[in-house]
Amino acid sequence: MPSFKTTYRVSWVDTDAAQVVHFSNYFRIFEKAEEEMFAKLGFSFDEVRKKFDIWLPRVEAFCKFKAPARFGDTLEVNLTVQQIMDKAVRYTFEITNQKTEQVIAEGYVVIVVADKKSGHAISIPKELVKKLETYKMP
Amino acid sequence: MPSFKTTYRVSWVDTDAAQVVHFSNYFRIFEKAEEEMFAKLGFSFDEVRKKFDIWLPRVEAFCKFKAPARFGDTLEVNLTVQQIMDKAVRYTFEITNQKTEQVIAEGYVVIVVADKKSGHAISIPKELVKKLETYKMP
Amino acid sequence: MPSFKTTYRVSWVDTDAAQVVHFSNYFRIFEKAEEEMFAKLGFSFDEVRKKFDIWLPRVEAFCKFKAPARFGDTLEVNLTVQQIMDKAVRYTFEITNQKTEQVIAEGYVVIVVADKKSGHAISIPKELVKKLETYKMP
Amino acid sequence: MPSFKTTYRVSWVDTDAAQVVHFSNYFRIFEKAEEEMFAKLGFSFDEVRKKFDIWLPRVEAFCKFKAPARFGDTLEVNLTVQQIMDKAVRYTFEITNQKTEQVIAEGYVVIVVADKKSGHAISIPKELVKKLETYKMP
């Protein structure tokens, strides 16, 4: 499957007193993967924002936490562009422990493309759609 | 409805470069409300953990981001105990802007009760069930 | 001493795998106290920024971590305006455990007043100086 | 100079409403560099903790913020082991913008080696001293 793959090593600050990654941080790991995907696609998240004068606010986020991750673990993050709609994109994520291959977390995030001035959702710029198709599910 | 209500004022560190609260932080605001609910019910999250020798890991979290919140906004957080299962509890959350009454975010979190030694899910202690019923949907 | 006093209850997300507050979070607790001080002085951090068209970037921060704080601890935060310079303000902070009265952390932060457009440091608006003197060391 | 060098790309979540990296995050970037240095030295932060049954609490942290860093910037982080004391280590850090070579932040952190059971500071294990000398200032 044409997913974007990256890794993330768990930092001390990511953990909580249960000695596992705090659940809110998986959403941050999702977003970091998206940032790296944009970089890989040849423009940064930021250039996207500047070039098209848009924000990419998140409108929905979901995660199932299946097993704990601990300090020092290397996580594999798989990002798939599941759906490209007129004004929104839906990503799915899977995080696995690189060593044990155990699934740690699975989820999705829906973003919209919003005009910076009006704040309203607008159609996704064609150049962006084309790029995102690189990692789109068939 | 018998929900637990609290407020949260948006800090500078909660915001991101779009000058709104970063989406991951709503999950942290959810958890803070849960911590305050436990305190209100007469025992802290931590006492719960110590008394029953349990963790309360999150197994699922979802949020719809409906409108942005900005630095200095006072948010009203409503937590409802939607469902108490044998080994799990499902909370729903609604966050509104206190001043404008606009809905900012809505979501839910499912926690399980896990034995600290084995890590396995166990039946929720009866004393805990009783307390949680205070804020349970009818 | 005319310091501004507030409290902060340690959240689960503030802790790390050593089961104590992560050191970086004390700087966030410092800033939250500053935000509350501004609110108490009758304008928010944000109004300050908008009214005078300034940022208040931090140029220096220091903290000594003297004892650990744990989940659920209530911390007392004392903020003193130590020095008001032409273009900068120096705050000192002391955090103690409310219950044990043990000193947890001590530090200082230096902020400058920067013009939003040029980014350059400018003289502190007189109205701001007047307000800050409320909590100034004699 | 025999410093440990790594890079860090600024994530969206690292920024605040001034559209620059929040000051508290530089301390997290410092710690990430330390984690990577330990990994490079052949054992992880975590192995260090387990092997010697120690924590490495921070007792002092300082940072001067000299220029802002923005979303997407690649930062160069230089960590130098400035001083190895009997029970403590002092690191210095310098963060520069990789592209502009501008100095972004400079600071130091002092850690102690603490016995996990007693919580008291103890002499640094010799094996650890030896490793840390790799990046020690002459």
Coordinates of C-alpha atoms in Angstrom, one line a residue:
Chain A
M1 CA 0.0 0.0 0.0
P2 CA 1.3 3.4 -0.9
S3 CA 1.6 4.8 2.6
F4 CA 4.1 7.3 3.8
K5 CA 6.4 5.7 6.4
T6 CA 8.5 7.4 9.0
T7 CA 9.9 6.6 12.5
Y8 CA 9.7 8.3 15.8
R9 CA 11.7 7.6 18.9
V10 CA 9.9 8.1 22.2
S11 CA 11.4 10.9 24.3
W12 CA 11.3 11.2 28.0
V13 CA 9.0 14.1 27.9
D14 CA 6.4 12.1 25.9
T15 CA 5.9 9.7 28.8
D16 CA 3.7 10.1 31.9
A17 CA 3.7 8.7 35.4
A18 CA 2.4 5.3 34.1
Q19 CA 5.8 5.2 32.3
V20 CA 4.1 5.0 28.9
V21 CA 3.5 7.6 26.2
H22 CA 0.7 10.0 27.2
F23 CA -2.3 9.3 24.9
S24 CA -2.5 13.0 23.7
N25 CA 1.0 12.6 22.2
Y26 CA 0.0 10.1 19.6
F27 CA -2.0 12.9 18.0
R28 CA 1.2 14.9 17.9
I29 CA 3.1 12.0 16.4
F30 CA 0.4 11.8 13.7
E31 CA 0.9 15.4 12.9
K32 CA 4.7 15.1 12.8
A33 CA 4.3 12.3 10.2
E34 CA 2.1 14.6 8.1
E35 CA 4.7 17.3 8.3
E36 CA 7.4 14.9 7.1
M37 CA 5.2 13.7 4.3
F38 CA 4.7 17.2 3.1
A39 CA 8.5 17.8 3.3
K40 CA 9.0 14.5 1.3
L41 CA 6.5 15.7 -1.3
G42 CA 8.7 18.6 -1.9
F43 CA 7.0 21.4 0.0
S44 CA 6.7 22.1 3.6
F45 CA 3.5 22.4 5.5
D46 CA 4.5 26.0 5.9
E47 CA 5.1 26.6 2.2
V48 CA 1.7 25.1 1.6
R49 CA 0.2 27.6 4.0
K50 CA 2.0 30.5 2.4
K51 CA 1.7 29.6 -1.2
F52 CA -2.0 29.0 -1.2
D53 CA -2.8 31.4 1.7
I54 CA -4.5 28.6 3.6
W55 CA -4.6 27.0 7.0
L56 CA -5.0 23.2 7.4
P57 CA -7.1 23.0 10.5
R58 CA -8.0 19.6 11.9
V59 CA -11.8 19.0 12.2
E60 CA -11.8 15.4 13.5
A61 CA -9.3 13.2 15.2
F62 CA -9.6 9.6 16.5
C63 CA -7.2 7.1 18.0
K64 CA -7.4 3.6 19.4
F65 CA -4.6 2.9 21.9
K66 CA -3.8 -0.8 21.6
A67 CA -0.6 -1.2 23.5
P68 CA 1.7 1.0 25.5
A69 CA 4.9 2.6 24.1
R70 CA 7.7 3.4 26.4
F71 CA 10.7 5.7 26.6
G72 CA 13.3 4.9 24.0
D73 CA 11.0 2.8 21.8
T74 CA 11.3 3.3 18.1
L75 CA 7.9 3.6 16.6
E76 CA 7.0 3.1 12.9
V77 CA 4.4 5.5 11.7
N78 CA 2.4 4.7 8.6
L79 CA 0.3 7.5 7.1
T80 CA -2.2 6.8 4.3
V81 CA -4.2 9.4 2.5
Q82 CA -7.5 7.6 2.7
Q83 CA -9.8 10.1 1.1
I84 CA -9.4 13.3 -0.8
M85 CA -12.7 15.2 -0.8
D86 CA -13.5 18.6 -2.3
K87 CA -12.5 20.6 0.8
A88 CA -11.1 18.0 3.1
V89 CA -8.6 15.2 3.4
R90 CA -8.8 12.1 5.6
Y91 CA -5.6 10.5 6.8
T92 CA -5.3 7.2 8.5
F93 CA -2.4 6.3 10.8
E94 CA -0.9 3.1 12.2
I95 CA 1.8 3.2 14.7
T96 CA 3.8 0.0 15.4
N97 CA 6.7 -0.9 17.7
Q98 CA 9.6 -1.3 15.3
K99 CA 11.2 -4.1 17.4
T100 CA 8.2 -6.1 18.5
E101 CA 6.0 -5.3 15.4
Q102 CA 3.1 -4.9 17.9
V103 CA 0.5 -2.4 16.9
I104 CA 0.6 0.5 19.3
A105 CA -2.1 2.9 18.0
E106 CA -4.4 3.3 15.0
G107 CA -6.4 6.3 14.1
Y108 CA -7.5 8.9 11.6
V109 CA -7.5 12.7 11.3
V110 CA -9.6 14.8 9.0
I111 CA -8.3 18.2 7.9
V112 CA -10.0 20.9 5.9
V113 CA -8.4 23.5 3.7
A114 CA -9.4 27.0 5.0
D115 CA -8.9 30.3 3.4
K116 CA -6.7 32.4 5.8
K117 CA -8.6 35.6 5.4
S118 CA -12.2 34.4 5.6
G119 CA -11.6 31.3 7.6
H120 CA -14.0 29.4 5.4
A121 CA -13.3 26.0 3.9
I122 CA -12.3 26.1 0.2
S123 CA -11.6 23.6 -2.5
I124 CA -8.2 21.9 -2.2
P125 CA -5.7 23.5 -4.6
K126 CA -5.1 21.1 -7.5
E127 CA -1.4 21.0 -7.0
L128 CA -1.9 19.8 -3.5
V129 CA -4.4 17.1 -4.6
K130 CA -1.9 15.9 -7.1
K131 CA 0.9 15.6 -4.5
L132 CA -1.3 14.0 -1.9
E133 CA -2.3 11.3 -4.4
T134 CA 1.2 9.9 -4.0
Y135 CA 0.2 8.3 -0.7
K136 CA -3.5 7.7 -1.5
M137 CA -5.1 4.4 -1.0
P138 CA -6.1 2.8 -4.3
Chain B
M1 CA -28.3 16.5 32.7
P2 CA -26.0 15.4 35.5
S3 CA -22.7 16.3 33.9
F4 CA -19.6 17.6 35.7
K5 CA -18.8 21.1 34.7
T6 CA -15.5 23.0 35.0
T7 CA -13.8 25.8 33.2
Y8 CA -10.4 26.1 31.5
R9 CA -8.6 29.3 30.5
V10 CA -6.5 29.0 27.4
S11 CA -2.8 29.6 28.1
W12 CA -0.3 31.0 25.6
V13 CA 1.5 27.6 25.5
D14 CA -1.8 25.9 24.3
T15 CA -1.8 27.9 21.1
D16 CA 0.0 27.3 17.9
A17 CA 1.1 29.4 15.0
A18 CA -2.4 29.6 13.6
Q19 CA -3.1 31.5 16.9
V20 CA -5.6 28.9 18.1
V21 CA -5.5 26.0 20.5
H22 CA -3.6 23.1 19.1
F23 CA -5.9 20.2 18.4
S24 CA -4.0 17.8 20.6
N25 CA -4.6 20.0 23.6
Y26 CA -8.3 19.4 23.7
F27 CA -7.6 15.9 24.7
R28 CA -5.5 17.3 27.6
I29 CA -8.4 19.6 28.6
F30 CA -10.7 16.5 28.6
E31 CA -8.3 14.7 30.9
K32 CA -7.9 17.7 33.2
A33 CA -11.7 17.8 33.6
E34 CA -11.7 14.1 34.5
E35 CA -9.0 14.8 37.1
E36 CA -11.1 17.6 38.6
M37 CA -14.2 15.3 38.6
F38 CA -12.3 12.7 40.6
A39 CA -11.2 15.4 43.0
K40 CA -14.8 16.6 43.4
L41 CA -16.0 13.0 44.0
G42 CA -13.8 13.0 47.0
F43 CA -10.7 11.1 45.8
S44 CA -8.0 12.0 43.4
F45 CA -7.1 10.1 40.3
D46 CA -4.0 9.2 42.2
E47 CA -5.7 7.9 45.3
V48 CA -7.9 5.8 42.9
R49 CA -4.7 4.4 41.4
K50 CA -3.1 3.7 44.8
K51 CA -6.2 2.4 46.6
F52 CA -7.2 -0.1 44.1
D53 CA -3.7 -0.7 42.6
I54 CA -4.9 0.2 39.1
W55 CA -4.1 2.3 36.2
L56 CA -6.8 4.0 34.1
P57 CA -5.3 3.8 30.6
R58 CA -7.2 5.4 27.7
V59 CA -8.2 2.9 24.9
E60 CA -10.0 5.3 22.6
A61 CA -10.3 9.0 22.1
F62 CA -12.2 11.0 19.6
C63 CA -12.8 14.7 19.1
K64 CA -14.6 16.9 16.6
F65 CA -13.1 20.4 16.4
K66 CA -16.0 22.8 15.6
A67 CA -14.6 26.2 16.1
P68 CA -11.2 27.6 17.2
A69 CA -10.4 28.7 20.7
R70 CA -7.9 31.5 21.3
F71 CA -5.5 32.6 23.9
G72 CA -7.3 34.0 27.0
D73 CA -10.6 32.4 26.1
T74 CA -12.5 30.8 29.0
L75 CA -13.8 27.4 28.0
E76 CA -16.6 25.6 29.7
V77 CA -16.0 21.9 29.8
N78 CA -18.9 19.5 30.3
L79 CA -18.0 15.9 31.2
T80 CA -20.7 13.2 31.2
V81 CA -20.2 9.6 32.3
Q82 CA -22.0 8.1 29.3
Q83 CA -21.6 4.4 30.0
I84 CA -20.1 2.3 32.8
M85 CA -19.2 -1.1 31.5
D86 CA -17.8 -4.0 33.4
K87 CA -14.2 -3.1 32.8
A88 CA -14.5 0.3 31.0
V89 CA -16.0 3.7 31.2
R90 CA -17.0 6.0 28.4
Y91 CA -17.0 9.7 29.0
T92 CA -18.4 12.3 26.6
F93 CA -17.1 15.9 26.6
E94 CA -18.4 19.2 25.3
I95 CA -16.3 22.3 25.3
T96 CA -18.0 25.7 24.7
N97 CA -16.7 29.2 24.7
Q98 CA -18.1 30.8 27.9
K99 CA -18.6 34.2 26.4
T100 CA -20.0 33.4 23.0
E101 CA -21.6 30.0 24.0
Q102 CA -20.2 28.6 20.7
V103 CA -19.4 24.9 20.7
I104 CA -15.7 24.5 20.3
A105 CA -15.1 20.8 20.6
E106 CA -17.0 17.6 21.2
G107 CA -15.7 14.2 21.8
Y108 CA -15.4 11.1 23.9
V109 CA -12.8 9.0 25.7
V110 CA -13.0 5.4 26.7
I111 CA -10.8 4.3 29.7
V112 CA -10.3 0.8 31.1
V113 CA -9.4 -0.3 34.5
A114 CA -6.1 -2.2 34.5
D115 CA -4.5 -4.1 37.2
K116 CA -1.1 -2.5 37.8
K117 CA 0.8 -5.8 38.2
S118 CA -0.6 -7.8 35.4
G119 CA -1.6 -4.9 33.1
H120 CA -4.9 -6.8 32.3
A121 CA -8.3 -5.1 32.4
I122 CA -10.3 -5.9 35.5
S123 CA -13.8 -5.2 36.7
I124 CA -14.3 -1.7 37.9
P125 CA -14.2 -1.5 41.8
K126 CA -17.7 -1.1 43.1
E127 CA -16.8 2.0 45.1
L128 CA -15.6 3.7 41.9
V129 CA -18.8 2.7 40.0
K130 CA -20.9 4.2 42.7
K131 CA -19.0 7.5 42.6
L132 CA -19.0 7.7 38.8
E133 CA -22.8 7.3 38.8
T134 CA -23.0 10.8 40.1
Y135 CA -22.3 12.2 36.7
K136 CA -23.9 9.4 34.7
M137 CA -26.4 10.0 31.9
P138 CA -29.8 8.7 32.9
Chain C
M1 CA 6.4 41.1 50.1
P2 CA 4.0 42.2 47.3
S3 CA 4.2 39.1 45.2
F4 CA 1.3 37.7 43.1
K5 CA 0.2 34.3 44.4
T6 CA -1.7 31.6 42.6
T7 CA -2.0 27.8 42.8
Y8 CA -1.5 25.0 40.3
R9 CA -2.6 21.5 40.6
V10 CA -0.3 19.0 38.9
S11 CA -2.0 17.1 36.0
W12 CA -1.2 13.6 34.8
V13 CA 0.2 15.0 31.6
D14 CA 2.7 17.2 33.5
T15 CA 4.4 14.1 34.8
D16 CA 7.1 11.9 33.2
A17 CA 8.2 8.3 33.6
A18 CA 10.0 9.2 36.9
Q19 CA 6.5 10.0 38.2
V20 CA 7.4 13.6 38.8
V21 CA 6.7 16.9 37.0
H22 CA 8.9 17.2 33.9
F23 CA 11.4 20.0 34.4
S24 CA 10.3 21.9 31.3
N25 CA 6.8 22.2 32.7
Y26 CA 7.9 24.5 35.6
F27 CA 8.6 27.1 32.9
R28 CA 5.0 26.7 31.7
I29 CA 3.7 27.0 35.3
F30 CA 5.8 30.2 35.6
E31 CA 4.1 31.6 32.4
K32 CA 0.6 30.6 33.6
A33 CA 1.2 32.6 36.8
E34 CA 2.2 35.6 34.7
E35 CA -1.0 35.2 32.6
E36 CA -3.1 35.1 35.8
M37 CA -1.3 38.1 37.2
F38 CA -2.1 40.1 34.0
A39 CA -5.8 39.0 34.3
K40 CA -5.8 40.1 38.0
L41 CA -4.3 43.5 37.0
G42 CA -7.3 44.0 34.9
F43 CA -6.1 43.2 31.4
S44 CA -5.2 40.0 29.8
F45 CA -1.8 39.1 28.3
D46 CA -3.7 39.3 25.0
E47 CA -5.2 42.7 25.5
V48 CA -1.7 43.9 26.4
R49 CA -0.5 42.6 23.1
K50 CA -3.4 44.0 21.1
K51 CA -3.6 47.4 22.9
F52 CA 0.0 48.3 22.5
D53 CA 0.7 46.2 19.4
I54 CA 3.5 44.4 21.2
W55 CA 4.8 40.9 21.9
L56 CA 6.4 39.9 25.2
P57 CA 9.1 37.5 24.2
R58 CA 11.1 35.8 26.8
V59 CA 14.9 36.4 26.5
E60 CA 16.1 34.5 29.5
A61 CA 14.8 31.8 31.8
F62 CA 16.4 30.0 34.7
C63 CA 15.1 27.4 37.2
K64 CA 16.5 25.5 40.1
F65 CA 14.6 22.2 40.7
K66 CA 14.9 21.6 44.4
A67 CA 12.4 18.8 45.1
P68 CA 10.0 16.7 42.9
A69 CA 6.3 17.5 42.5
R70 CA 3.9 14.7 41.8
F71 CA 0.6 14.1 40.2
G72 CA -2.2 15.7 42.2
D73 CA 0.1 18.0 44.3
T74 CA -1.2 21.5 44.7
L75 CA 1.6 23.9 44.1
E76 CA 1.8 27.5 45.3
V77 CA 3.3 29.8 42.8
N78 CA 4.7 33.2 43.9
L79 CA 5.6 35.7 41.2
T80 CA 7.5 38.8 42.1
V81 CA 8.3 41.6 39.7
Q82 CA 11.9 41.9 40.6
Q83 CA 13.0 44.6 38.2
I84 CA 11.4 46.9 35.6
M85 CA 13.9 48.1 33.1
D86 CA 13.4 50.5 30.2
K87 CA 12.6 47.7 27.7
A88 CA 12.6 44.6 29.9
V89 CA 11.0 43.1 33.0
R90 CA 12.5 40.5 35.3
Y91 CA 10.2 38.2 37.2
T92 CA 11.3 35.8 40.0
F93 CA 9.2 32.7 40.8
E94 CA 9.0 30.4 43.8
I95 CA 7.0 27.2 43.7
T96 CA 6.2 25.4 47.0
N97 CA 4.2 22.4 47.8
Q98 CA 1.1 23.7 49.5
K99 CA 0.8 20.8 51.9
T100 CA 4.4 20.2 52.9
E101 CA 5.6 23.8 52.4
Q102 CA 8.7 22.4 50.8
V103 CA 10.3 24.5 48.1
I104 CA 9.9 22.7 44.8
A105 CA 11.4 25.2 42.3
E106 CA 12.9 28.7 42.1
G107 CA 13.7 30.7 39.1
Y108 CA 13.5 33.8 37.0
V109 CA 12.3 34.9 33.6
V110 CA 13.3 38.1 31.7
I111 CA 10.9 39.3 29.1
V112 CA 11.3 42.2 26.7
V113 CA 8.6 44.4 25.1
A114 CA 8.9 44.1 21.3
D115 CA 7.1 46.0 18.7
K116 CA 5.0 43.6 16.6
K117 CA 5.9 45.1 13.3
S118 CA 9.6 45.7 13.6
G119 CA 10.3 43.0 16.1
H120 CA 12.6 45.4 18.0
A121 CA 12.6 46.0 21.7
I122 CA 10.8 49.2 22.7
S123 CA 10.3 51.1 26.0
I124 CA 7.6 49.5 28.1
P125 CA 4.3 51.4 27.8
K126 CA 3.7 53.5 31.0
E127 CA 0.4 52.0 31.7
L128 CA 2.0 48.6 31.8
V129 CA 4.8 49.8 34.1
K130 CA 2.2 51.2 36.5
K131 CA 0.3 48.0 36.7
L132 CA 3.4 45.8 37.1
E133 CA 4.5 47.9 40.0
T134 CA 1.7 46.3 42.0
Y135 CA 3.8 43.2 42.4
K136 CA 7.2 44.9 42.4
M137 CA 9.8 44.2 45.1
P138 CA 10.4 47.3 47.1
Chain D
M1 CA 35.4 21.1 20.0
P2 CA 34.2 17.6 20.8
S3 CA 30.5 18.5 21.1
F4 CA 27.6 16.2 20.2
K5 CA 25.7 17.5 17.2
T6 CA 22.2 16.8 16.1
T7 CA 19.4 18.5 14.3
Y8 CA 15.8 19.2 15.1
R9 CA 13.1 20.3 12.8
V10 CA 10.5 22.6 14.3
S11 CA 7.0 21.1 14.4
W12 CA 3.7 22.9 14.3
V13 CA 3.0 21.9 17.9
D14 CA 6.2 23.5 19.0
T15 CA 5.0 27.0 18.0
D16 CA 2.8 29.4 19.8
A17 CA 0.5 32.3 18.8
A18 CA 3.5 34.5 18.2
Q19 CA 4.3 32.0 15.4
V20 CA 7.6 31.1 17.0
V21 CA 8.9 28.2 19.1
H22 CA 7.5 28.5 22.6
F23 CA 10.4 29.2 25.0
S24 CA 9.7 26.1 27.2
N25 CA 10.3 23.9 24.2
Y26 CA 14.0 24.7 23.9
F27 CA 14.5 22.8 27.2
R28 CA 12.8 19.9 25.5
I29 CA 15.0 20.2 22.5
F30 CA 18.0 20.2 24.9
E31 CA 16.8 17.0 26.5
K32 CA 16.2 15.3 23.1
A33 CA 19.8 16.0 22.2
E34 CA 20.9 14.4 25.4
E35 CA 18.8 11.3 24.7
E36 CA 20.4 11.1 21.2
M37 CA 23.9 11.5 22.6
F38 CA 23.3 8.6 25.0
A39 CA 22.0 6.5 22.1
K40 CA 25.1 7.4 20.1
L41 CA 27.3 6.5 23.1
G42 CA 25.9 3.0 22.8
F43 CA 23.3 3.0 25.5
S44 CA 20.0 4.6 25.9
F45 CA 19.0 6.9 28.6
D46 CA 16.7 4.1 29.7
E47 CA 19.4 1.5 29.8
V48 CA 21.4 3.9 31.9
R49 CA 18.6 4.1 34.3
K50 CA 18.0 0.4 34.4
K51 CA 21.6 -0.8 34.5
F52 CA 22.7 1.5 37.3
D53 CA 19.3 1.7 39.0
I54 CA 19.4 5.5 38.8
W55 CA 17.4 8.5 37.7
L56 CA 19.0 11.5 36.1
P57 CA 17.0 14.4 37.5
R58 CA 17.7 17.9 36.3
V59 CA 18.6 20.3 39.1
E60 CA 19.2 23.5 37.2
A61 CA 18.3 24.7 33.7
F62 CA 19.1 28.0 32.0
C63 CA 18.4 29.4 28.5
K64 CA 19.0 32.6 26.7
F65 CA 16.6 33.1 23.8
K66 CA 18.5 35.1 21.2
A67 CA 16.4 34.9 18.0
P68 CA 13.1 33.2 17.2
A69 CA 12.7 29.9 15.4
R70 CA 9.7 29.2 13.2
F71 CA 7.7 26.2 12.0
G72 CA 9.7 24.1 9.6
D73 CA 13.1 25.6 10.6
T74 CA 15.9 23.0 10.9
L75 CA 17.9 23.7 14.1
E76 CA 21.4 22.5 14.8
V77 CA 21.8 21.5 18.4
N78 CA 25.3 21.3 19.9
L79 CA 25.7 19.6 23.2
T80 CA 28.9 19.8 25.1
V81 CA 29.7 18.0 28.4
Q82 CA 31.1 21.0 30.1
Q83 CA 31.9 19.5 33.5
I84 CA 31.7 16.1 35.1
M85 CA 31.5 16.4 38.9
D86 CA 31.4 13.6 41.5
K87 CA 27.6 13.4 41.5
A88 CA 26.6 15.8 38.8
V89 CA 27.1 16.7 35.1
R90 CA 26.8 20.1 33.5
Y91 CA 25.9 20.3 29.8
T92 CA 26.0 23.4 27.7
F93 CA 23.8 23.7 24.6
E94 CA 23.8 25.9 21.5
I95 CA 21.0 26.0 19.0
T96 CA 21.5 27.6 15.6
N97 CA 19.4 27.9 12.6
Q98 CA 20.9 25.6 10.0
K99 CA 20.2 27.8 7.1
T100 CA 20.9 31.3 8.4
E101 CA 23.6 30.1 11.0
Q102 CA 22.0 32.6 13.4
V103 CA 22.2 31.6 17.1
I104 CA 18.7 30.9 18.3
A105 CA 19.3 29.8 21.9
E106 CA 22.1 29.1 24.4
G107 CA 21.9 27.5 27.7
Y108 CA 23.0 24.8 30.2
V109 CA 21.5 22.1 32.2
V110 CA 22.9 20.4 35.4
I111 CA 21.8 16.9 36.1
V112 CA 22.5 14.7 39.1
V113 CA 22.8 11.0 39.4
A114 CA 20.2 9.8 42.0
D115 CA 19.8 6.4 43.5
K116 CA 16.3 5.2 42.5
K117 CA 15.5 3.7 45.9
S118 CA 16.8 6.4 48.3
G119 CA 16.4 9.3 45.9
H120 CA 19.8 10.6 47.1
A121 CA 22.6 11.8 44.8
I122 CA 25.3 9.3 44.3
S123 CA 28.7 9.2 42.6
I124 CA 28.4 8.9 38.8
P125 CA 29.1 5.3 37.7
K126 CA 32.6 5.1 36.2
E127 CA 31.3 3.5 32.9
L128 CA 29.1 6.5 32.5
V129 CA 31.9 9.0 33.2
K130 CA 34.0 7.3 30.6
K131 CA 31.3 7.5 28.0
L132 CA 30.5 11.1 28.7
E133 CA 34.1 12.1 28.3
T134 CA 33.7 11.6 24.6
Y135 CA 31.9 14.9 24.4
K136 CA 33.7 16.7 27.2
M137 CA 35.3 20.1 26.8
P138 CA 39.1 19.9 27.0

